Amino acid sequence: MQLLRMFFGSPFANLAVIVSGHQQMFVRLLQGCLRIYKCQWASGEQKHSVMQTVKKLNEIATERSVAVPTELQKQLRGLLSTTRLSKQTGQKWLKSTFGPRRQMASSHEEPQIVDAYQEFVLLLEQKTGPEVKAEMSLLVDVMFSPELLYPAQTAGYQRAADGGFMQKLISHTKKLLTVGEEKLVVQVLTTLQSTVEVFQGTAEGGQAIRNALLAWYFCHTSSPEDSQLVVLPRHTKSKREIQSYLDHCKASDLVVDLVMHGSSQEVFLEGIKLGIVLLDEGNEVVQQSLLRRFMSSNCEAFFHEICDHIGEAQAEIKSSYNFNPADVGSHGASDMNLPNVSQQNGVVLPQLGDVRASCDISSTGADQGGDTTISYTQAASLANSLPGVTLTELQSAALGQSQLPDTAQVSLGATSQHESMIQAPMSHSGPSMDSAELLCMWPILRFLQLMCENHNKDLQNYLRRQENSKSSFNIIHETLSFLDCICGSTAGGLGLLGLYINERNVELINQCLATLTEYCQGPCQENQKAIALHESNGVDIIVALILNDIQPLGQTRMELDLMLKNNASKLLLAIMESRKDSDMAERIMYNMQPRQLIERCKLAFNEEGFLDETEISEDTSGSPRHVGHNMYLLASQLAQHSKELGELLQTDRDPALEYYEKHTAQIEIVRADRTMEQIVFPVPGVCKFLTQRSKDHVIATAERDEQGSKVEDFFRRSELLCKEMKWQKNLLDRPKLFMISQNESMWASIAFCLAVIINLLVVLFYPFGDSIGGKS
């Protein structure tokens, strides 16, 4: 039908001789179209196409005065009039249904309509959600193993095998970006990300449709029962194998090309997310592919785009602060009655008190004869600010065992006033984390971290300097500058961290600290120097994160505050790793008093006992005691370069320091350059459950055949030893079984002795003289 309409609409059919010379053929065409229209098997769409052809032929017959039989003319007029009436009726119905209503719903009915519509949408999502996920998972399986769509040993199977389809899909995605098909590119990238995810099965509602689709596509039958026999390759592979397969299909090159293209924000973000999925858990194969791509071609635009996005995020942060932190500090500590403000080298570092407890303090003064007892947390936070008062005296005052001297009587009313000054701008200041510039920062930082995962020194150095490019971009400095900006240092508020760090951006700050840590670990000494000696206040901010209370974040979300201090201490430990010189230590201690770090270790140790929440295990990385242990390790590293700090660690016999010293061990390793280095590390609490028998067995049976074989043999046994320690810990719930397991060697000796006795009894009393068959 479409062919007929195209012919009679073409310039060739305009010639009068074409129609008039074939009048009988033209009439037979009309009659044939009418017969097809009256057929019962014709669908509605087919009848509509036939009707359009009949109208076109009727117009040609009228224009060219073609002689049409009278009976045929009557049929044409009846058919066209019926069609016209149906069209008019349909238009009236559409107008009455979707047109403007004469009487609108009342105002009190509108919320009910909206709520009902939302409930309907939610119900529809719940009902169809499993089916949609099942279809999507099957689409991923089809993309991963398209050769299974064809019978084995066929031409289609051979063409689709060995990643041929995936390679062409990735290559086609690059071309789609050049023609502006960004929405389709985003859909392909989302599907590629789903390919790496390990299959977890589908919900109950989607399993039936998945089985049916599996049988349809992969079993080459229509029987859903056969789908139970299908084993798809993606479900038998590990995440690392799938990542390597996609890398073989040039997925890592696609990530680089998408970033270099400078396309829309959505495409850039999805490209970075694909890179995160490929590099997850530190895949060395993908890391080496990225490095080869960087070294083999000019990828200057890649790092230029990364730096541009980091710069745009910094500009967004700076433009969002609508107050000047310098005005807060311009009044001076005496004007605000702050008890704990220290000025060192021209940098204001306020040590805000811990206000997790009530800020009100019962202090009526000596002239009124009232008590001056304060809470423990307040006493600990003021330990560094009150001259002539020790932490022991403050602890005693916190426990109500004694009173503070008259010279140390303080009122926290001014502190409470200062807290209100800080919290006031928090409600309406700071950048919105929903802005496009900041939404892409966490994926960028995570992507950069995974590029350096597992101490990949080549990529660590390449991020600092691209020697094969005309313009080199120092990603290390850019990341540190972003940390400097988001913590408020560039706005003049170094130390007033509570003004800038809150629940909205603390996750981004933690990721920034983790990325900087990965830059240094290994160690990469050039990156350590780049971070420590940078002109920004980045190191000072990291130190301030450890020494200062982040209020009001520490008051409302204590676990976030602890995580922040934990990541900051890990970063400083990474900067100090394997450093023989004192440059790094001097830079870190430039704005740090040795006693401040010691008191912070004590405070973190004692803080866990004052928690009102469920007790946190000491093996948990977010516990106060674990954070304090990292600070103690930092102090022990810095003590090698600071005589004052070393004396404090040796002379101060506080229970907290004794606990940390008891749970700290060290080993000596030999580096590749034959230099010996001492490594200090915390001993997990679960290690105390390792039995003495297992320790003696490892020492007695360790492999010592070759140089370095002891370490390799020990790591082969480590998994079994860890399982034993965890099992012994679980036995604590059953004290009798735990006591029996602790004396395993004794029970083994007893069992051996009993076995010997039983064998002796059998030998002595066995009736060897009797005949085998016996006698009647």
Tab-separated table of C-alpha atoms in Angstrom, residues 290-526:
chain	number	residue	atom	x	y	z
A	290	LEU	CA	45.285	2.994	31.713
A	291	LEU	CA	49.003	3.655	32.177
A	292	ARG	CA	49.810	2.270	28.722
A	293	ARG	CA	47.119	4.473	27.207
A	294	PHE	CA	48.514	7.538	28.977
A	295	MET	CA	52.073	6.760	27.876
A	296	SER	CA	51.293	5.764	24.286
A	297	SER	CA	49.207	8.780	23.262
A	298	ASN	CA	48.752	12.397	24.179
A	299	CYS	CA	46.269	12.328	27.062
A	300	GLU	CA	46.853	15.888	28.169
A	301	ALA	CA	43.145	16.635	27.711
A	302	PHE	CA	42.256	13.904	30.232
A	303	PHE	CA	44.097	15.540	33.120
A	304	HIS	CA	43.041	18.970	31.912
A	305	GLU	CA	39.378	17.959	32.283
A	306	ILE	CA	40.013	16.506	35.743
A	307	CYS	CA	41.715	19.693	36.899
A	308	ASP	CA	38.949	21.837	35.394
A	309	HIS	CA	36.264	19.971	37.335
A	310	ILE	CA	38.249	20.255	40.566
A	311	GLY	CA	38.717	23.990	39.931
A	312	GLU	CA	35.007	24.479	39.225
A	313	ALA	CA	34.161	22.707	42.476
A	314	GLN	CA	36.507	24.991	44.401
A	315	ALA	CA	34.949	28.059	42.777
A	316	GLU	CA	31.488	26.797	43.731
A	317	ILE	CA	32.591	26.344	47.344
A	318	LYS	CA	34.170	29.795	47.589
A	319	SER	CA	31.152	31.520	46.098
A	320	SER	CA	28.755	29.763	48.480
A	321	TYR	CA	30.085	31.097	51.777
A	322	ASN	CA	28.096	34.190	52.702
A	323	PHE	CA	30.053	35.095	55.831
A	324	ASN	CA	33.643	36.002	56.599
A	325	PRO	CA	35.259	33.781	59.207
A	326	ALA	CA	37.858	36.473	59.805
A	327	ASP	CA	35.109	38.579	61.354
A	328	VAL	CA	34.528	35.830	63.906
A	329	GLY	CA	38.155	35.878	64.969
A	330	SER	CA	38.606	39.668	64.702
A	331	HIS	CA	37.015	40.226	68.127
A	332	GLY	CA	39.817	38.306	69.778
A	333	ALA	CA	39.699	35.543	72.328
A	334	SER	CA	39.219	37.931	75.230
A	335	ASP	CA	36.140	39.569	73.661
A	336	MET	CA	34.391	36.204	73.249
A	337	ASN	CA	35.753	34.790	76.534
A	338	LEU	CA	37.069	31.705	74.798
A	339	PRO	CA	38.995	29.621	77.301
A	340	ASN	CA	41.013	27.692	74.756
A	341	VAL	CA	42.492	29.644	71.873
A	342	SER	CA	46.142	29.354	70.947
A	343	GLN	CA	47.968	31.463	68.398
A	344	GLN	CA	51.013	29.917	66.839
A	345	ASN	CA	53.025	31.441	64.044
A	346	GLY	CA	50.214	33.800	63.169
A	347	VAL	CA	47.662	31.017	62.723
A	348	VAL	CA	44.605	30.900	64.975
A	349	LEU	CA	43.873	27.380	66.174
A	350	PRO	CA	40.943	27.438	68.610
A	351	GLN	CA	40.658	24.321	70.749
A	352	LEU	CA	36.898	24.286	71.173
A	353	GLY	CA	35.677	22.361	74.210
A	354	ASP	CA	33.858	19.095	73.861
A	355	VAL	CA	30.200	19.902	74.316
A	356	ARG	CA	28.755	16.444	73.895
A	357	ALA	CA	27.527	16.846	77.465
A	358	SER	CA	25.502	19.837	78.557
A	359	CYS	CA	27.239	23.171	78.049
A	360	ASP	CA	25.852	24.507	81.300
A	361	ILE	CA	28.232	24.275	84.212
A	362	SER	CA	27.491	24.655	87.900
A	363	SER	CA	30.003	27.273	89.002
A	364	THR	CA	28.958	29.992	91.389
A	365	GLY	CA	32.464	31.260	92.167
A	366	ALA	CA	34.583	31.187	95.280
A	367	ASP	CA	33.005	34.288	96.705
A	368	GLN	CA	29.629	32.547	96.713
A	369	GLY	CA	31.017	29.345	98.188
A	370	GLY	CA	29.500	27.116	95.511
A	371	ASP	CA	30.854	23.905	94.028
A	372	THR	CA	32.955	24.023	90.876
A	373	THR	CA	32.596	20.420	89.679
A	374	ILE	CA	32.316	19.970	85.943
A	375	SER	CA	31.619	17.015	83.640
A	376	TYR	CA	34.415	14.750	82.440
A	377	THR	CA	34.284	15.700	78.774
A	378	GLN	CA	34.423	19.403	79.611
A	379	ALA	CA	37.392	18.837	81.895
A	380	ALA	CA	39.274	16.867	79.255
A	381	SER	CA	38.658	19.453	76.548
A	382	LEU	CA	40.007	22.219	78.814
A	383	ALA	CA	43.166	20.291	79.718
A	384	ASN	CA	45.380	22.344	77.424
A	385	SER	CA	43.796	25.714	78.067
A	386	LEU	CA	43.919	26.214	81.852
A	387	PRO	CA	47.385	27.141	83.150
A	388	GLY	CA	48.566	25.347	86.252
A	389	VAL	CA	45.912	22.616	86.076
A	390	THR	CA	46.760	19.011	85.149
A	391	LEU	CA	44.527	16.513	83.443
A	392	THR	CA	44.409	14.417	86.640
A	393	GLU	CA	42.941	17.337	88.576
A	394	LEU	CA	40.405	17.940	85.876
A	395	GLN	CA	39.475	14.238	85.809
A	396	SER	CA	38.982	14.259	89.555
A	397	ALA	CA	36.777	17.301	89.213
A	398	ALA	CA	34.814	15.564	86.492
A	399	LEU	CA	34.191	12.601	88.755
A	400	GLY	CA	33.222	14.873	91.640
A	401	GLN	CA	36.128	13.748	93.836
A	402	SER	CA	37.653	17.217	94.198
A	403	GLN	CA	37.223	20.826	93.230
A	404	LEU	CA	39.188	22.986	90.841
A	405	PRO	CA	41.461	25.705	92.185
A	406	ASP	CA	39.979	29.186	92.380
A	407	THR	CA	42.222	30.331	89.542
A	408	ALA	CA	40.766	27.681	87.287
A	409	GLN	CA	37.103	28.373	87.962
A	410	VAL	CA	35.506	29.030	84.617
A	411	SER	CA	32.070	29.618	83.284
A	412	LEU	CA	31.131	28.079	79.994
A	413	GLY	CA	28.430	30.614	79.360
A	414	ALA	CA	30.746	32.437	76.963
A	415	THR	CA	31.637	29.127	75.328
A	416	SER	CA	27.968	28.401	74.858
A	417	GLN	CA	27.570	31.866	73.359
A	418	HIS	CA	30.462	31.178	70.999
A	419	GLU	CA	28.900	27.847	69.983
A	420	SER	CA	25.688	29.667	69.106
A	421	MET	CA	27.718	32.119	66.994
A	422	ILE	CA	29.214	29.202	65.124
A	423	GLN	CA	25.978	27.291	64.658
A	424	ALA	CA	24.089	30.353	63.443
A	425	PRO	CA	25.749	30.663	60.027
A	426	MET	CA	25.711	26.903	59.563
A	427	SER	CA	22.012	26.926	58.853
A	428	HIS	CA	22.288	29.172	55.835
A	429	SER	CA	25.894	29.007	54.663
A	430	GLY	CA	28.115	26.573	52.869
A	431	PRO	CA	27.889	25.048	49.407
A	432	SER	CA	24.985	22.901	48.362
A	433	MET	CA	26.178	19.356	47.787
A	434	ASP	CA	23.482	18.979	45.129
A	435	SER	CA	25.242	21.344	42.732
A	436	ALA	CA	26.565	19.798	39.532
A	437	GLU	CA	30.140	20.908	40.298
A	438	LEU	CA	30.256	19.121	43.656
A	439	LEU	CA	28.259	16.042	42.667
A	440	CYS	CA	31.087	14.865	40.423
A	441	MET	CA	33.833	15.366	43.033
A	442	TRP	CA	33.314	12.170	45.016
A	443	PRO	CA	33.479	9.950	41.877
A	444	ILE	CA	36.572	11.833	40.673
A	445	LEU	CA	38.374	11.401	44.004
A	446	ARG	CA	37.357	7.753	44.224
A	447	PHE	CA	38.559	7.136	40.664
A	448	LEU	CA	41.932	8.734	41.421
A	449	GLN	CA	42.237	6.669	44.595
A	450	LEU	CA	41.574	3.401	42.750
A	451	MET	CA	44.153	4.305	40.115
A	452	CYS	CA	46.799	4.216	42.863
A	453	GLU	CA	45.325	1.248	44.769
A	454	ASN	CA	47.712	-1.518	45.874
A	455	HIS	CA	50.615	0.970	45.941
A	456	ASN	CA	50.863	1.380	42.169
A	457	LYS	CA	53.955	3.563	42.155
A	458	ASP	CA	53.950	4.160	38.394
A	459	LEU	CA	50.498	5.765	38.462
A	460	GLN	CA	51.302	7.576	41.708
A	461	ASN	CA	54.196	9.302	39.993
A	462	TYR	CA	52.272	9.862	36.759
A	463	LEU	CA	49.472	11.675	38.561
A	464	ARG	CA	52.059	14.062	39.917
A	465	ARG	CA	53.865	14.639	36.630
A	466	GLN	CA	53.090	13.615	33.037
A	467	GLU	CA	56.513	13.618	31.446
A	468	ASN	CA	55.273	12.665	27.964
A	469	SER	CA	52.866	15.649	27.739
A	470	LYS	CA	53.626	19.231	26.821
A	471	SER	CA	51.670	20.529	29.806
A	472	SER	CA	51.873	18.589	33.053
A	473	PHE	CA	49.108	18.721	35.671
A	474	ASN	CA	49.902	17.986	39.304
A	475	ILE	CA	46.811	16.082	40.464
A	476	ILE	CA	48.358	15.688	43.943
A	477	HIS	CA	48.435	19.447	44.475
A	478	GLU	CA	44.960	19.880	43.015
A	479	THR	CA	43.511	17.350	45.450
A	480	LEU	CA	45.254	18.979	48.399
A	481	SER	CA	44.008	22.404	47.317
A	482	PHE	CA	40.463	21.068	47.188
A	483	LEU	CA	40.796	19.792	50.768
A	484	ASP	CA	42.166	23.186	51.743
A	485	CYS	CA	39.175	24.881	50.125
A	486	ILE	CA	36.371	22.683	51.410
A	487	CYS	CA	37.665	22.947	54.981
A	488	GLY	CA	37.555	26.748	54.793
A	489	SER	CA	41.234	27.618	54.955
A	490	THR	CA	41.157	29.667	51.738
A	491	ALA	CA	38.339	31.748	53.237
A	492	GLY	CA	40.515	32.731	56.181
A	493	GLY	CA	39.024	30.356	58.706
A	494	LEU	CA	41.811	27.886	59.468
A	495	GLY	CA	40.900	26.202	62.713
A	496	LEU	CA	37.222	27.187	62.709
A	497	LEU	CA	36.454	23.847	61.121
A	498	GLY	CA	32.983	23.578	62.591
A	499	LEU	CA	31.876	26.417	60.320
A	500	TYR	CA	32.612	24.391	57.214
A	501	ILE	CA	32.513	20.674	58.076
A	502	ASN	CA	29.022	19.271	58.526
A	503	GLU	CA	26.972	16.189	57.755
A	504	ARG	CA	26.521	17.248	54.131
A	505	ASN	CA	30.185	17.365	53.138
A	506	VAL	CA	31.941	15.130	55.675
A	507	GLU	CA	31.749	12.136	53.322
A	508	LEU	CA	33.456	14.124	50.578
A	509	ILE	CA	36.190	15.248	52.999
A	510	ASN	CA	36.756	11.654	54.115
A	511	GLN	CA	37.111	10.572	50.485
A	512	CYS	CA	39.583	13.391	49.859
A	513	LEU	CA	41.680	12.244	52.836
A	514	ALA	CA	41.543	8.619	51.641
A	515	THR	CA	42.670	9.645	48.141
A	516	LEU	CA	45.597	11.659	49.494
A	517	THR	CA	46.553	8.684	51.662
A	518	GLU	CA	46.607	6.384	48.629
A	519	TYR	CA	48.856	8.856	46.807
A	520	CYS	CA	51.533	8.365	49.496
A	521	GLN	CA	51.311	4.738	50.568
A	522	GLY	CA	53.961	2.351	49.331
A	523	PRO	CA	55.680	4.657	50.096
A	524	CYS	CA	55.882	7.181	47.276
A	525	GLN	CA	58.371	9.653	48.702
A	526	GLU	CA	57.925	12.243	45.972
